[in-house]
Short mmCIF file of C-alpha atoms in Angstrom, two decimals:
data_model
loop_
_atom_site.label_atom_id
_atom_site.label_comp_id
_atom_site.label_asym_id
_atom_site.label_seq_id
_atom_site.Cartn_x
_atom_site.Cartn_y
_atom_site.Cartn_z
CA MET A 651 -24.22 -2.76 22.20
CA ARG A 652 -21.41 -2.75 24.74
CA ASN A 653 -22.07 -3.10 28.45
CA VAL A 654 -20.77 0.03 30.22
CA PHE A 655 -19.57 -1.98 33.20
CA GLY A 656 -16.55 -4.18 32.70
CA ARG A 657 -16.18 -7.92 32.62
CA LYS A 658 -12.96 -8.22 34.61
CA TYR A 659 -13.65 -5.80 37.44
CA ASN A 660 -16.74 -5.90 39.63
CA VAL A 661 -18.39 -2.57 40.39
CA HIS A 662 -18.54 -1.59 44.07
CA THR A 663 -20.40 1.71 43.68
CA LYS A 664 -22.60 2.99 40.86
CA PHE A 665 -24.42 6.19 40.05
CA ASP A 666 -27.12 7.28 37.60
CA LEU A 667 -26.39 11.00 37.08
CA LYS A 668 -28.43 13.59 35.21
CA GLY A 669 -26.92 16.83 36.47
CA SER A 670 -30.18 17.50 38.33
CA THR A 671 -30.67 18.01 42.07
CA VAL A 672 -34.48 17.87 42.26
CA ALA A 673 -35.89 14.50 43.35
CA ARG A 674 -32.57 12.86 42.46
CA VAL A 675 -31.88 10.63 45.45
CA ALA A 676 -31.97 6.84 45.66
CA SER A 677 -34.86 5.36 47.63
CA GLU A 678 -34.23 3.55 50.91
CA LYS A 679 -35.26 0.32 49.19
CA GLU A 680 -32.64 0.91 46.51
CA LYS A 681 -29.96 1.78 49.07
CA ASN A 682 -30.55 -1.55 50.82
CA LYS A 683 -29.38 -3.45 47.74
CA GLU A 684 -25.90 -4.95 47.69
CA VAL A 685 -24.82 -2.49 44.97
CA PRO A 686 -27.49 0.21 44.81
CA THR A 687 -27.84 2.63 41.92
CA LEU A 688 -27.29 6.00 43.57
CA LYS A 689 -28.24 9.38 42.12
CA ASP A 690 -27.06 12.98 41.90
CA ASN A 691 -27.76 14.07 45.47
CA ASP A 692 -26.16 10.88 46.80
CA PHE A 693 -23.10 11.65 44.68
CA LEU A 694 -22.89 15.18 46.12
CA GLU A 695 -23.54 14.04 49.69
CA MET A 696 -20.75 11.47 49.44
CA ASN A 697 -18.47 14.20 48.08
CA GLU A 698 -17.41 11.94 45.23
CA LYS A 699 -14.83 13.31 42.80
CA LEU A 700 -13.40 11.78 39.66
CA ASN A 701 -9.67 11.73 40.37
CA LEU A 702 -8.33 11.55 36.81
CA PRO A 703 -5.13 12.52 35.02
CA GLU A 704 -5.55 16.00 33.53
CA GLU A 705 -5.39 14.88 29.90
CA THR A 706 -7.88 12.08 30.52
CA ARG A 707 -10.24 14.50 32.24
CA ARG A 708 -9.98 16.89 29.29
CA GLN A 709 -10.76 14.10 26.81
CA LEU A 710 -13.71 12.90 28.89
CA LEU A 711 -15.29 16.36 29.16
CA GLU A 712 -14.73 16.95 25.46
CA MET A 713 -16.43 13.66 24.57
CA LEU A 714 -19.37 14.40 26.88
CA ALA A 715 -19.75 17.88 25.42
CA ASP A 716 -19.82 16.48 21.89
CA ASP A 717 -22.20 13.65 22.76
CA THR A 718 -24.67 15.78 24.72
CA ALA A 719 -24.63 18.45 21.99
CA TRP A 720 -25.54 15.79 19.43
CA LEU A 721 -28.30 14.40 21.67
CA SER A 722 -29.79 17.87 22.08
CA LYS A 723 -29.64 18.45 18.34
CA MET A 724 -31.53 15.17 17.80
CA HIS A 725 -34.05 16.14 20.54
CA LEU A 726 -33.06 13.09 22.59
CA MET A 727 -33.04 14.17 26.19
CA ASP A 728 -33.91 11.41 28.67
CA TYR A 729 -30.39 10.18 29.20
CA SER A 730 -28.11 9.63 32.17
CA LEU A 731 -24.41 9.41 32.80
CA LEU A 732 -23.84 5.94 34.22
CA LEU A 733 -20.82 5.83 36.53
CA GLY A 734 -19.47 2.63 38.04
CA ILE A 735 -16.53 2.55 40.44
CA HIS A 736 -14.25 -0.42 41.07
CA ASP A 737 -12.12 -0.10 44.21
CA CYS A 738 -8.87 -2.00 43.59
CA GLU A 739 -7.89 -2.20 47.27
CA ARG A 740 -11.32 -3.42 48.30
CA ALA A 741 -11.26 -6.00 45.51
CA ALA A 742 -7.90 -7.33 46.71
CA GLU A 743 -9.23 -7.62 50.27
CA GLU A 744 -12.32 -9.46 49.04
CA ALA A 745 -10.17 -11.86 47.03
CA ALA A 746 -7.90 -12.52 50.03
CA LYS A 747 -10.90 -13.46 52.20
CA ARG A 748 -12.21 -15.99 49.70
CA PRO A 749 -11.59 -19.68 50.40
CA VAL A 750 -8.83 -20.94 48.12
CA GLU A 751 -11.08 -23.57 46.54
CA HIS A 752 -13.53 -20.85 45.47
CA VAL A 753 -10.98 -18.59 43.84
CA SER A 754 -10.96 -19.72 40.24
CA GLU A 755 -8.57 -18.40 37.64
CA GLU A 756 -11.40 -16.38 36.12
CA SER A 757 -12.59 -14.83 39.39
CA GLY A 758 -9.01 -13.93 40.27
CA ASP A 759 -8.77 -11.95 37.06
CA GLU A 760 -11.93 -10.10 38.01
CA LEU A 761 -10.85 -9.12 41.50
CA CYS A 762 -7.08 -8.83 41.66
CA PRO A 763 -5.27 -5.69 40.52
CA THR A 764 -2.65 -6.06 37.83
CA PRO A 765 0.97 -5.81 39.04
CA PRO A 766 2.40 -2.33 38.45
CA ASP A 767 4.97 -3.55 35.95
CA SER A 768 2.45 -5.36 33.72
CA PRO A 769 2.20 -4.15 30.09
CA LEU A 770 -0.97 -2.21 29.37
CA PRO A 771 -3.06 -2.51 26.20
CA SER A 772 -4.71 0.47 24.56
CA THR A 773 -7.99 -0.96 23.33
CA GLY A 774 -10.24 1.34 25.35
CA ALA A 775 -11.51 4.81 24.67
CA PHE A 776 -8.79 6.38 26.81
CA PRO A 777 -5.00 5.87 26.82
CA PRO A 778 -3.63 3.44 29.43
CA ILE A 779 -1.87 4.82 32.49
CA SER A 780 1.61 3.57 33.28
CA GLY A 781 1.51 1.37 36.36
CA GLY A 782 -2.27 1.17 36.23
CA PRO A 783 -4.60 -1.85 36.04
CA ASP A 784 -5.03 -4.01 32.96
CA LEU A 785 -7.98 -2.53 31.07
CA ASP A 786 -7.79 -4.76 28.02
CA ASP A 787 -11.20 -4.83 26.28
CA GLU A 788 -12.66 -2.55 28.95
CA TYR A 789 -13.81 0.12 26.51
CA TYR A 790 -15.54 2.39 29.03
CA ALA A 791 -12.93 2.00 31.79
CA ILE A 792 -10.68 4.79 33.03
CA ALA A 793 -8.02 4.30 35.69
CA SER A 794 -7.75 6.90 38.43
CA HIS A 795 -4.75 9.22 38.68
CA PRO A 796 -1.56 7.29 39.61
CA ASP A 797 -1.12 9.57 42.64
CA ALA A 798 -4.74 9.34 43.80
CA PRO A 799 -5.30 8.34 47.46
CA LYS A 800 -7.32 5.32 46.30
CA LYS A 801 -6.69 3.22 43.23
CA LEU A 802 -10.00 3.15 41.38
CA ILE A 803 -11.32 2.16 37.98
CA TYR A 804 -14.18 4.24 36.62
CA PHE A 805 -16.70 2.94 34.08
CA ILE A 806 -18.46 5.84 32.36
CA GLY A 807 -21.07 5.97 29.60
CA LEU A 808 -24.29 7.66 28.48
CA VAL A 809 -27.37 5.42 28.72
CA ASP A 810 -31.14 5.47 28.09
CA ILE A 811 -30.91 8.01 25.31
CA LEU A 812 -33.77 6.96 23.04
CA THR A 813 -36.54 9.15 24.49
CA TYR A 814 -37.63 11.85 22.06
CA TYR A 815 -38.51 15.24 23.55
CA GLY A 816 -42.13 15.41 22.44
CA VAL A 817 -45.55 16.15 23.89
CA LYS A 818 -45.19 13.87 26.92
CA LYS A 819 -41.86 15.37 27.93
CA ARG A 820 -43.10 18.91 27.39
CA THR A 821 -46.06 18.13 29.66
CA ALA A 822 -43.75 16.61 32.28
CA THR A 823 -41.51 19.67 32.15
CA ALA A 824 -44.47 21.98 32.65
CA ALA A 825 -45.76 19.89 35.55
CA LYS A 826 -42.38 19.85 37.30
CA THR A 827 -41.97 23.58 36.76
CA VAL A 828 -45.29 24.18 38.52
CA LYS A 829 -44.34 21.81 41.35
CA TYR A 830 -40.75 22.96 41.95
CA GLY A 831 -40.99 26.61 40.91
CA SER A 832 -37.58 28.27 41.16
CA ASP A 833 -35.86 24.88 41.04
CA ALA A 834 -37.18 24.24 37.54
CA GLU A 835 -33.75 24.69 35.97
CA ASN A 836 -32.44 21.79 38.03
CA ILE A 837 -35.09 19.22 37.11
CA SER A 838 -34.07 16.28 34.96
CA THR A 839 -37.02 16.54 32.57
CA VAL A 840 -35.82 19.63 30.72
CA LYS A 841 -35.89 21.10 27.24
CA PRO A 842 -33.32 19.69 24.81
CA ASP A 843 -31.34 22.92 24.66
CA GLN A 844 -30.80 22.70 28.43
CA ALA A 845 -30.09 18.98 28.50
CA GLY A 846 -26.69 19.33 26.86
CA LEU A 847 -25.57 21.58 29.71
CA LEU A 848 -26.48 19.26 32.55
CA PHE A 849 -23.19 17.47 32.81
CA MET A 850 -21.13 20.59 32.18
CA LEU A 851 -22.81 22.41 35.07
CA SER A 852 -23.05 19.53 37.53
#
């Protein structure tokens, strides 16, 4: 099984997204970590947007629609969209601050952006972007739009998908519906036929 996050580029920000807004915020303990796993409400509060080329965005949404439809058909519903963000400018600043003796050839590859004129491989799930970073072997990586204000690399994948929607989940759904009332449609423990819509509506 592939790791969603890359090997060459360290992740500066990460999110676990379900398309739900009820009880979907990282705890204070989690936020105190060096790289916390943030959730849906944190994503919305930070006003995060995926700044992608139009064709790449279309491909991504198409893939998510297909994958979530299949998961719903199989009654697998306890999944999340894992999003990691590598900030190229921040990585370059971090590398520049490192003592020379601690900057190995390997760590330099992890932190330093590829020069704009470097050739780009096409081994990932999405086509390379001219002038973008080297995403060789980074299957889940997507470079931000060339004209984006910040040069970012996104790592995107569906995770934790092996929970069958059975008696326990039905009970959890009923309990959350009682607790949250009119917000029931936004809870993350939902019926399989709703689960496939979470990412499309978020």
